[in-house]
Amino acid sequence: MASIRYTIDLQYFAGEKTEKATPHKRQESRKKGQIFKSIDLSTALALFAVFLYLRVAGGSVGEKLTGMMNGFFYNQLNMNVTENNVHHLFSELTFQTFALLAPLLAVALLSGIIGQVIQVGFLFHPEWLAFKFDRIDPIRGIRRMYSLRAVVELLKSILKIAIIGIVTFAVIWLNRVPVLESAAKPVADSARTMGKIVLDMGMAASLALIVLALLDYLYQKYDYEKKMRMSRQEIKDEFKNIEGDPQIKSRIRERQKQMAMRRMMQEVPKADVVITNPTHFAVALQYKAETMTAPVVIAKGADFLALRIKEAARKNDIVIVERKPLARALYRRLDVGDSIPEDFFKAVAEILAYVYRIKGKV
């Protein structure tokens, strides 16, 4: 019973998602668009950038707006109402409005893009734009409405409304004296005072939203990391999928080794001599004066493989020469296909000369 319970406990812990996500899973999730970010952060940055732009360039914007309104009331209201005049009027107003709002829209767009890039980098998935039926599934919609995430989003919205209300009220309260005094000032001065207060309110509210968005970003990261956790078994399976099953890789290496050994043994009959240890090492050499600058190792082996090389040499009437130090040195320093280095020339040349005398080649 104890062993069964121990096995069950191991299976439970192997399936429990307690490990951090691997880089491969993070990369695959990113490709699928599974990322974490705070939508509020991009919105708050864009809002702050807009109010900052109005605070810096508000004077020029106000002058352009005043000039446009003066031109409309003093000049264009007195013109004759004809088709061409109306068309010209609306075209001019549209162009002036666009010229007035274009910098503001550009600042908002740029700051929004920067907010996205800071969080997730450059990421675009065309499949996000594809139509999916599950998005209009009423059952899934109801589940999303009454899910824990929906409750969290509701609490976040209530918190944002409360904080923005407190911040804006604080700005108004701090400026209550200028607000009261603006009633006795000319309209232009009152408008400047109220405009400054509104901009202060906007910047303060957007800064508060940025702080909330940073907290939301940390929450989104925590929630993402929690969902991305993996069990130990999942990590093992992923490793097998990426690197391949170790048992299969071992079989492949063994098969490759066997094929290489068979090819090497097929070359032994072409050897001119086999130099042995005599029992532990065997190195087969081949030398063709017309095509080779030095003898070449065409087969080598230790222990059982050395025994097979010698057996193949005897079957094919290849001379076997016992040179213990030379055999060890050739086996350890050279691989199959390597040419004999210069420091072995003399010793190998003496052996080949001996072989050629035996076979009557010299």
PDB file of N, CA and C in Angstrom, residues 89-177:
ATOM      1  N   LEU A  89     -16.722  76.739 -48.216  1.00  0.00           N
ATOM      2  CA  LEU A  89     -16.712  76.952 -46.772  1.00  0.00           C
ATOM      3  C   LEU A  89     -16.403  75.658 -46.021  1.00  0.00           C
ATOM      4  N   PHE A  90     -17.126  74.585 -46.361  1.00  0.00           N
ATOM      5  CA  PHE A  90     -16.920  73.327 -45.643  1.00  0.00           C
ATOM      6  C   PHE A  90     -15.550  72.714 -45.957  1.00  0.00           C
ATOM      7  N   SER A  91     -15.062  72.888 -47.178  1.00  0.00           N
ATOM      8  CA  SER A  91     -13.721  72.386 -47.517  1.00  0.00           C
ATOM      9  C   SER A  91     -12.661  73.106 -46.700  1.00  0.00           C
ATOM     10  N   GLU A  92     -12.799  74.423 -46.584  1.00  0.00           N
ATOM     11  CA  GLU A  92     -11.817  75.200 -45.830  1.00  0.00           C
ATOM     12  C   GLU A  92     -11.877  74.873 -44.344  1.00  0.00           C
ATOM     13  N   LEU A  93     -13.104  74.744 -43.793  1.00  0.00           N
ATOM     14  CA  LEU A  93     -13.238  74.395 -42.375  1.00  0.00           C
ATOM     15  C   LEU A  93     -12.673  72.996 -42.094  1.00  0.00           C
ATOM     16  N   THR A  94     -12.907  72.063 -43.014  1.00  0.00           N
ATOM     17  CA  THR A  94     -12.378  70.707 -42.836  1.00  0.00           C
ATOM     18  C   THR A  94     -10.859  70.715 -42.838  1.00  0.00           C
ATOM     19  N   PHE A  95     -10.254  71.431 -43.762  1.00  0.00           N
ATOM     20  CA  PHE A  95      -8.802  71.507 -43.836  1.00  0.00           C
ATOM     21  C   PHE A  95      -8.214  72.163 -42.585  1.00  0.00           C
ATOM     22  N   GLN A  96      -8.826  73.273 -42.122  1.00  0.00           N
ATOM     23  CA  GLN A  96      -8.326  73.955 -40.934  1.00  0.00           C
ATOM     24  C   GLN A  96      -8.469  73.086 -39.684  1.00  0.00           C
ATOM     25  N   THR A  97      -9.598  72.373 -39.589  1.00  0.00           N
ATOM     26  CA  THR A  97      -9.801  71.482 -38.439  1.00  0.00           C
ATOM     27  C   THR A  97      -8.786  70.350 -38.428  1.00  0.00           C
ATOM     28  N   PHE A  98      -8.540  69.776 -39.606  1.00  0.00           N
ATOM     29  CA  PHE A  98      -7.548  68.704 -39.694  1.00  0.00           C
ATOM     30  C   PHE A  98      -6.158  69.210 -39.325  1.00  0.00           C
ATOM     31  N   ALA A  99      -5.788  70.395 -39.826  1.00  0.00           N
ATOM     32  CA  ALA A  99      -4.480  70.966 -39.499  1.00  0.00           C
ATOM     33  C   ALA A  99      -4.361  71.246 -38.009  1.00  0.00           C
ATOM     34  N   LEU A 100      -5.485  71.572 -37.362  1.00  0.00           N
ATOM     35  CA  LEU A 100      -5.472  71.855 -35.936  1.00  0.00           C
ATOM     36  C   LEU A 100      -5.368  70.576 -35.101  1.00  0.00           C
ATOM     37  N   LEU A 101      -6.046  69.509 -35.560  1.00  0.00           N
ATOM     38  CA  LEU A 101      -6.097  68.266 -34.783  1.00  0.00           C
ATOM     39  C   LEU A 101      -5.011  67.265 -35.156  1.00  0.00           C
ATOM     40  N   ALA A 102      -4.384  67.420 -36.323  1.00  0.00           N
ATOM     41  CA  ALA A 102      -3.401  66.435 -36.783  1.00  0.00           C
ATOM     42  C   ALA A 102      -2.246  66.252 -35.803  1.00  0.00           C
ATOM     43  N   PRO A 103      -1.613  67.321 -35.297  1.00  0.00           N
ATOM     44  CA  PRO A 103      -0.535  67.107 -34.317  1.00  0.00           C
ATOM     45  C   PRO A 103      -1.016  66.390 -33.056  1.00  0.00           C
ATOM     46  N   LEU A 104      -2.222  66.719 -32.616  1.00  0.00           N
ATOM     47  CA  LEU A 104      -2.773  66.090 -31.416  1.00  0.00           C
ATOM     48  C   LEU A 104      -2.994  64.596 -31.643  1.00  0.00           C
ATOM     49  N   LEU A 105      -3.563  64.263 -32.792  1.00  0.00           N
ATOM     50  CA  LEU A 105      -3.793  62.854 -33.120  1.00  0.00           C
ATOM     51  C   LEU A 105      -2.479  62.105 -33.306  1.00  0.00           C
ATOM     52  N   ALA A 106      -1.483  62.770 -33.897  1.00  0.00           N
ATOM     53  CA  ALA A 106      -0.177  62.136 -34.096  1.00  0.00           C
ATOM     54  C   ALA A 106       0.491  61.821 -32.760  1.00  0.00           C
ATOM     55  N   VAL A 107       0.392  62.766 -31.813  1.00  0.00           N
ATOM     56  CA  VAL A 107       0.968  62.539 -30.478  1.00  0.00           C
ATOM     57  C   VAL A 107       0.279  61.363 -29.790  1.00  0.00           C
ATOM     58  N   ALA A 108      -1.057  61.308 -29.872  1.00  0.00           N
ATOM     59  CA  ALA A 108      -1.798  60.211 -29.244  1.00  0.00           C
ATOM     60  C   ALA A 108      -1.445  58.874 -29.880  1.00  0.00           C
ATOM     61  N   LEU A 109      -1.366  58.846 -31.228  1.00  0.00           N
ATOM     62  CA  LEU A 109      -1.043  57.603 -31.927  1.00  0.00           C
ATOM     63  C   LEU A 109       0.370  57.137 -31.599  1.00  0.00           C
ATOM     64  N   LEU A 110       1.324  58.054 -31.637  1.00  0.00           N
ATOM     65  CA  LEU A 110       2.718  57.692 -31.365  1.00  0.00           C
ATOM     66  C   LEU A 110       2.903  57.191 -29.943  1.00  0.00           C
ATOM     67  N   SER A 111       2.301  57.872 -28.986  1.00  0.00           N
ATOM     68  CA  SER A 111       2.426  57.437 -27.592  1.00  0.00           C
ATOM     69  C   SER A 111       1.749  56.086 -27.361  1.00  0.00           C
ATOM     70  N   GLY A 112       0.626  55.847 -28.041  1.00  0.00           N
ATOM     71  CA  GLY A 112      -0.030  54.539 -27.932  1.00  0.00           C
ATOM     72  C   GLY A 112       0.832  53.430 -28.493  1.00  0.00           C
ATOM     73  N   ILE A 113       1.474  53.682 -29.629  1.00  0.00           N
ATOM     74  CA  ILE A 113       2.369  52.680 -30.222  1.00  0.00           C
ATOM     75  C   ILE A 113       3.560  52.421 -29.315  1.00  0.00           C
ATOM     76  N   ILE A 114       4.118  53.487 -28.743  1.00  0.00           N
ATOM     77  CA  ILE A 114       5.249  53.324 -27.827  1.00  0.00           C
ATOM     78  C   ILE A 114       4.843  52.485 -26.619  1.00  0.00           C
ATOM     79  N   GLY A 115       3.638  52.731 -26.098  1.00  0.00           N
ATOM     80  CA  GLY A 115       3.159  51.938 -24.971  1.00  0.00           C
ATOM     81  C   GLY A 115       3.038  50.465 -25.303  1.00  0.00           C
ATOM     82  N   GLN A 116       2.597  50.154 -26.525  1.00  0.00           N
ATOM     83  CA  GLN A 116       2.494  48.751 -26.940  1.00  0.00           C
ATOM     84  C   GLN A 116       3.874  48.127 -27.125  1.00  0.00           C
ATOM     85  N   VAL A 117       4.789  48.863 -27.762  1.00  0.00           N
ATOM     86  CA  VAL A 117       6.121  48.324 -28.036  1.00  0.00           C
ATOM     87  C   VAL A 117       6.880  48.086 -26.736  1.00  0.00           C
ATOM     88  N   ILE A 118       6.731  48.982 -25.774  1.00  0.00           N
ATOM     89  CA  ILE A 118       7.415  48.805 -24.491  1.00  0.00           C
ATOM     90  C   ILE A 118       6.972  47.513 -23.817  1.00  0.00           C
ATOM     91  N   GLN A 119       5.701  47.182 -23.962  1.00  0.00           N
ATOM     92  CA  GLN A 119       5.176  46.002 -23.257  1.00  0.00           C
ATOM     93  C   GLN A 119       5.433  44.693 -23.993  1.00  0.00           C
ATOM     94  N   VAL A 120       5.155  44.660 -25.289  1.00  0.00           N
ATOM     95  CA  VAL A 120       5.215  43.391 -26.024  1.00  0.00           C
ATOM     96  C   VAL A 120       6.176  43.411 -27.201  1.00  0.00           C
ATOM     97  N   GLY A 121       6.802  44.556 -27.489  1.00  0.00           N
ATOM     98  CA  GLY A 121       7.679  44.620 -28.649  1.00  0.00           C
ATOM     99  C   GLY A 121       6.866  44.704 -29.935  1.00  0.00           C
ATOM    100  N   PHE A 122       7.548  44.430 -31.050  1.00  0.00           N
ATOM    101  CA  PHE A 122       6.872  44.459 -32.347  1.00  0.00           C
ATOM    102  C   PHE A 122       6.229  43.092 -32.593  1.00  0.00           C
ATOM    103  N   LEU A 123       4.929  43.065 -32.582  1.00  0.00           N
ATOM    104  CA  LEU A 123       4.193  41.809 -32.716  1.00  0.00           C
ATOM    105  C   LEU A 123       2.916  42.066 -33.491  1.00  0.00           C
ATOM    106  N   PHE A 124       2.734  41.319 -34.594  1.00  0.00           N
ATOM    107  CA  PHE A 124       1.521  41.452 -35.396  1.00  0.00           C
ATOM    108  C   PHE A 124       1.107  40.078 -35.894  1.00  0.00           C
ATOM    109  N   HIS A 125      -0.138  39.727 -35.680  1.00  0.00           N
ATOM    110  CA  HIS A 125      -0.671  38.440 -36.118  1.00  0.00           C
ATOM    111  C   HIS A 125      -1.919  38.694 -36.961  1.00  0.00           C
ATOM    112  N   PRO A 126      -1.865  38.454 -38.263  1.00  0.00           N
ATOM    113  CA  PRO A 126      -3.055  38.668 -39.102  1.00  0.00           C
ATOM    114  C   PRO A 126      -4.248  37.828 -38.678  1.00  0.00           C
ATOM    115  N   GLU A 127      -3.979  36.653 -38.049  1.00  0.00           N
ATOM    116  CA  GLU A 127      -5.108  35.800 -37.670  1.00  0.00           C
ATOM    117  C   GLU A 127      -5.959  36.433 -36.572  1.00  0.00           C
ATOM    118  N   TRP A 128      -5.415  37.434 -35.864  1.00  0.00           N
ATOM    119  CA  TRP A 128      -6.231  38.128 -34.867  1.00  0.00           C
ATOM    120  C   TRP A 128      -7.400  38.854 -35.513  1.00  0.00           C
ATOM    121  N   LEU A 129      -7.232  39.241 -36.783  1.00  0.00           N
ATOM    122  CA  LEU A 129      -8.281  39.964 -37.486  1.00  0.00           C
ATOM    123  C   LEU A 129      -9.305  39.024 -38.124  1.00  0.00           C
ATOM    124  N   ALA A 130      -9.012  37.739 -38.121  1.00  0.00           N
ATOM    125  CA  ALA A 130      -9.911  36.777 -38.756  1.00  0.00           C
ATOM    126  C   ALA A 130     -11.190  36.619 -37.927  1.00  0.00           C
ATOM    127  N   PHE A 131     -12.273  36.338 -38.629  1.00  0.00           N
ATOM    128  CA  PHE A 131     -13.555  36.152 -37.948  1.00  0.00           C
ATOM    129  C   PHE A 131     -13.603  34.771 -37.299  1.00  0.00           C
ATOM    130  N   LYS A 132     -14.062  34.737 -36.044  1.00  0.00           N
ATOM    131  CA  LYS A 132     -14.203  33.476 -35.326  1.00  0.00           C
ATOM    132  C   LYS A 132     -15.600  33.417 -34.726  1.00  0.00           C
ATOM    133  N   PHE A 133     -16.269  32.270 -34.916  1.00  0.00           N
ATOM    134  CA  PHE A 133     -17.643  32.127 -34.440  1.00  0.00           C
ATOM    135  C   PHE A 133     -17.725  32.136 -32.918  1.00  0.00           C
ATOM    136  N   ASP A 134     -16.645  31.672 -32.241  1.00  0.00           N
ATOM    137  CA  ASP A 134     -16.721  31.623 -30.788  1.00  0.00           C
ATOM    138  C   ASP A 134     -16.778  33.017 -30.164  1.00  0.00           C
ATOM    139  N   ARG A 135     -16.405  34.044 -30.935  1.00  0.00           N
ATOM    140  CA  ARG A 135     -16.468  35.400 -30.404  1.00  0.00           C
ATOM    141  C   ARG A 135     -17.908  35.898 -30.278  1.00  0.00           C
ATOM    142  N   ILE A 136     -18.820  35.312 -31.079  1.00  0.00           N
ATOM    143  CA  ILE A 136     -20.231  35.715 -30.995  1.00  0.00           C
ATOM    144  C   ILE A 136     -21.076  34.638 -30.335  1.00  0.00           C
ATOM    145  N   ASP A 137     -20.405  33.658 -29.734  1.00  0.00           N
ATOM    146  CA  ASP A 137     -21.132  32.603 -29.038  1.00  0.00           C
ATOM    147  C   ASP A 137     -21.734  33.186 -27.758  1.00  0.00           C
ATOM    148  N   PRO A 138     -23.065  33.200 -27.630  1.00  0.00           N
ATOM    149  CA  PRO A 138     -23.673  33.818 -26.433  1.00  0.00           C
ATOM    150  C   PRO A 138     -23.314  33.098 -25.144  1.00  0.00           C
ATOM    151  N   ILE A 139     -23.153  31.773 -25.203  1.00  0.00           N
ATOM    152  CA  ILE A 139     -22.827  31.020 -23.981  1.00  0.00           C
ATOM    153  C   ILE A 139     -21.445  31.413 -23.475  1.00  0.00           C
ATOM    154  N   ARG A 140     -20.486  31.468 -24.397  1.00  0.00           N
ATOM    155  CA  ARG A 140     -19.149  31.888 -23.986  1.00  0.00           C
ATOM    156  C   ARG A 140     -19.145  33.345 -23.533  1.00  0.00           C
ATOM    157  N   GLY A 141     -19.976  34.151 -24.170  1.00  0.00           N
ATOM    158  CA  GLY A 141     -20.065  35.543 -23.743  1.00  0.00           C
ATOM    159  C   GLY A 141     -20.572  35.663 -22.313  1.00  0.00           C
ATOM    160  N   ILE A 142     -21.583  34.858 -21.968  1.00  0.00           N
ATOM    161  CA  ILE A 142     -22.112  34.882 -20.597  1.00  0.00           C
ATOM    162  C   ILE A 142     -21.057  34.393 -19.611  1.00  0.00           C
ATOM    163  N   ARG A 143     -20.305  33.342 -20.022  1.00  0.00           N
ATOM    164  CA  ARG A 143     -19.238  32.848 -19.146  1.00  0.00           C
ATOM    165  C   ARG A 143     -18.178  33.911 -18.898  1.00  0.00           C
ATOM    166  N   ARG A 144     -17.837  34.663 -19.959  1.00  0.00           N
ATOM    167  CA  ARG A 144     -16.845  35.727 -19.786  1.00  0.00           C
ATOM    168  C   ARG A 144     -17.393  36.836 -18.886  1.00  0.00           C
ATOM    169  N   MET A 145     -18.702  37.114 -19.010  1.00  0.00           N
ATOM    170  CA  MET A 145     -19.301  38.182 -18.205  1.00  0.00           C
ATOM    171  C   MET A 145     -19.287  37.838 -16.718  1.00  0.00           C
ATOM    172  N   TYR A 146     -19.462  36.562 -16.391  1.00  0.00           N
ATOM    173  CA  TYR A 146     -19.550  36.158 -14.995  1.00  0.00           C
ATOM    174  C   TYR A 146     -18.328  35.370 -14.543  1.00  0.00           C
ATOM    175  N   SER A 147     -17.214  35.603 -15.199  1.00  0.00           N
ATOM    176  CA  SER A 147     -15.978  34.931 -14.815  1.00  0.00           C
ATOM    177  C   SER A 147     -15.236  35.755 -13.781  1.00  0.00           C
ATOM    178  N   LEU A 148     -14.216  35.150 -13.181  1.00  0.00           N
ATOM    179  CA  LEU A 148     -13.396  35.848 -12.197  1.00  0.00           C
ATOM    180  C   LEU A 148     -12.678  37.029 -12.832  1.00  0.00           C
ATOM    181  N   ARG A 149     -12.246  36.860 -14.083  1.00  0.00           N
ATOM    182  CA  ARG A 149     -11.566  37.946 -14.777  1.00  0.00           C
ATOM    183  C   ARG A 149     -12.495  39.147 -14.959  1.00  0.00           C
ATOM    184  N   ALA A 150     -13.778  38.877 -15.263  1.00  0.00           N
ATOM    185  CA  ALA A 150     -14.737  39.975 -15.427  1.00  0.00           C
ATOM    186  C   ALA A 150     -14.930  40.727 -14.115  1.00  0.00           C
ATOM    187  N   VAL A 151     -14.947  39.983 -12.996  1.00  0.00           N
ATOM    188  CA  VAL A 151     -15.077  40.625 -11.689  1.00  0.00           C
ATOM    189  C   VAL A 151     -13.873  41.508 -11.404  1.00  0.00           C
ATOM    190  N   VAL A 152     -12.686  40.987 -11.728  1.00  0.00           N
ATOM    191  CA  VAL A 152     -11.462  41.779 -11.524  1.00  0.00           C
ATOM    192  C   VAL A 152     -11.487  43.044 -12.372  1.00  0.00           C
ATOM    193  N   GLU A 153     -11.918  42.930 -13.634  1.00  0.00           N
ATOM    194  CA  GLU A 153     -11.987  44.097 -14.512  1.00  0.00           C
ATOM    195  C   GLU A 153     -13.004  45.119 -13.989  1.00  0.00           C
ATOM    196  N   LEU A 154     -14.123  44.616 -13.440  1.00  0.00           N
ATOM    197  CA  LEU A 154     -15.124  45.517 -12.869  1.00  0.00           C
ATOM    198  C   LEU A 154     -14.549  46.280 -11.680  1.00  0.00           C
ATOM    199  N   LEU A 155     -13.844  45.576 -10.803  1.00  0.00           N
ATOM    200  CA  LEU A 155     -13.231  46.228  -9.651  1.00  0.00           C
ATOM    201  C   LEU A 155     -12.179  47.235 -10.094  1.00  0.00           C
ATOM    202  N   LYS A 156     -11.435  46.899 -11.139  1.00  0.00           N
ATOM    203  CA  LYS A 156     -10.443  47.834 -11.660  1.00  0.00           C
ATOM    204  C   LYS A 156     -11.114  49.101 -12.195  1.00  0.00           C
ATOM    205  N   SER A 157     -12.224  48.946 -12.895  1.00  0.00           N
ATOM    206  CA  SER A 157     -12.935  50.111 -13.441  1.00  0.00           C
ATOM    207  C   SER A 157     -13.466  50.993 -12.324  1.00  0.00           C
ATOM    208  N   ILE A 158     -14.047  50.363 -11.297  1.00  0.00           N
ATOM    209  CA  ILE A 158     -14.552  51.150 -10.162  1.00  0.00           C
ATOM    210  C   ILE A 158     -13.411  51.895  -9.476  1.00  0.00           C
ATOM    211  N   LEU A 159     -12.269  51.211  -9.327  1.00  0.00           N
ATOM    212  CA  LEU A 159     -11.112  51.844  -8.694  1.00  0.00           C
ATOM    213  C   LEU A 159     -10.607  53.021  -9.526  1.00  0.00           C
ATOM    214  N   LYS A 160     -10.560  52.850 -10.851  1.00  0.00           N
ATOM    215  CA  LYS A 160     -10.112  53.944 -11.712  1.00  0.00           C
ATOM    216  C   LYS A 160     -11.039  55.141 -11.626  1.00  0.00           C
ATOM    217  N   ILE A 161     -12.344  54.885 -11.654  1.00  0.00           N
ATOM    218  CA  ILE A 161     -13.309  55.989 -11.563  1.00  0.00           C
ATOM    219  C   ILE A 161     -13.156  56.719 -10.233  1.00  0.00           C
ATOM    220  N   ALA A 162     -12.995  55.965  -9.151  1.00  0.00           N
ATOM    221  CA  ALA A 162     -12.872  56.582  -7.834  1.00  0.00           C
ATOM    222  C   ALA A 162     -11.603  57.423  -7.738  1.00  0.00           C
ATOM    223  N   ILE A 163     -10.486  56.882  -8.226  1.00  0.00           N
ATOM    224  CA  ILE A 163      -9.209  57.610  -8.128  1.00  0.00           C
ATOM    225  C   ILE A 163      -9.227  58.854  -9.010  1.00  0.00           C
ATOM    226  N   ILE A 164      -9.751  58.725 -10.233  1.00  0.00           N
ATOM    227  CA  ILE A 164      -9.829  59.897 -11.116  1.00  0.00           C
ATOM    228  C   ILE A 164     -10.721  60.968 -10.501  1.00  0.00           C
ATOM    229  N   GLY A 165     -11.820  60.542  -9.894  1.00  0.00           N
ATOM    230  CA  GLY A 165     -12.699  61.512  -9.237  1.00  0.00           C
ATOM    231  C   GLY A 165     -11.994  62.215  -8.091  1.00  0.00           C
ATOM    232  N   ILE A 166     -11.265  61.462  -7.278  1.00  0.00           N
ATOM    233  CA  ILE A 166     -10.545  62.066  -6.153  1.00  0.00           C
ATOM    234  C   ILE A 166      -9.470  63.025  -6.641  1.00  0.00           C
ATOM    235  N   VAL A 167      -8.729  62.616  -7.686  1.00  0.00           N
ATOM    236  CA  VAL A 167      -7.642  63.453  -8.201  1.00  0.00           C
ATOM    237  C   VAL A 167      -8.192  64.744  -8.795  1.00  0.00           C
ATOM    238  N   THR A 168      -9.215  64.634  -9.613  1.00  0.00           N
ATOM    239  CA  THR A 168      -9.773  65.851 -10.236  1.00  0.00           C
ATOM    240  C   THR A 168     -10.397  66.773  -9.186  1.00  0.00           C
ATOM    241  N   PHE A 169     -11.065  66.195  -8.196  1.00  0.00           N
ATOM    242  CA  PHE A 169     -11.621  67.037  -7.129  1.00  0.00           C
ATOM    243  C   PHE A 169     -10.510  67.742  -6.353  1.00  0.00           C
ATOM    244  N   ALA A 170      -9.387  67.027  -6.146  1.00  0.00           N
ATOM    245  CA  ALA A 170      -8.276  67.643  -5.427  1.00  0.00           C
ATOM    246  C   ALA A 170      -7.701  68.814  -6.210  1.00  0.00           C
ATOM    247  N   VAL A 171      -7.579  68.659  -7.536  1.00  0.00           N
ATOM    248  CA  VAL A 171      -7.063  69.759  -8.360  1.00  0.00           C
ATOM    249  C   VAL A 171      -8.007  70.952  -8.307  1.00  0.00           C
ATOM    250  N   ILE A 172      -9.301  70.699  -8.396  1.00  0.00           N
ATOM    251  CA  ILE A 172     -10.276  71.799  -8.332  1.00  0.00           C
ATOM    252  C   ILE A 172     -10.229  72.474  -6.960  1.00  0.00           C
ATOM    253  N   TRP A 173     -10.116  71.658  -5.921  1.00  0.00           N
ATOM    254  CA  TRP A 173     -10.094  72.217  -4.574  1.00  0.00           C
ATOM    255  C   TRP A 173      -8.852  73.090  -4.353  1.00  0.00           C
ATOM    256  N   LEU A 174      -7.715  72.649  -4.889  1.00  0.00           N
ATOM    257  CA  LEU A 174      -6.495  73.439  -4.754  1.00  0.00           C
ATOM    258  C   LEU A 174      -6.574  74.739  -5.548  1.00  0.00           C
ATOM    259  N   ASN A 175      -7.404  74.767  -6.579  1.00  0.00           N
ATOM    260  CA  ASN A 175      -7.537  75.964  -7.419  1.00  0.00           C
ATOM    261  C   ASN A 175      -8.880  76.658  -7.206  1.00  0.00           C
ATOM    262  N   ARG A 176      -9.477  76.471  -6.049  1.00  0.00           N
ATOM    263  CA  ARG A 176     -10.806  77.041  -5.820  1.00  0.00           C
ATOM    264  C   ARG A 176     -10.777  78.576  -5.807  1.00  0.00           C
ATOM    265  N   VAL A 177      -9.687  79.131  -5.326  1.00  0.00           N
ATOM    266  CA  VAL A 177      -9.590  80.591  -5.290  1.00  0.00           C
ATOM    267  C   VAL A 177      -9.515  81.183  -6.694  1.00  0.00           C
TER     268      VAL A 177
END
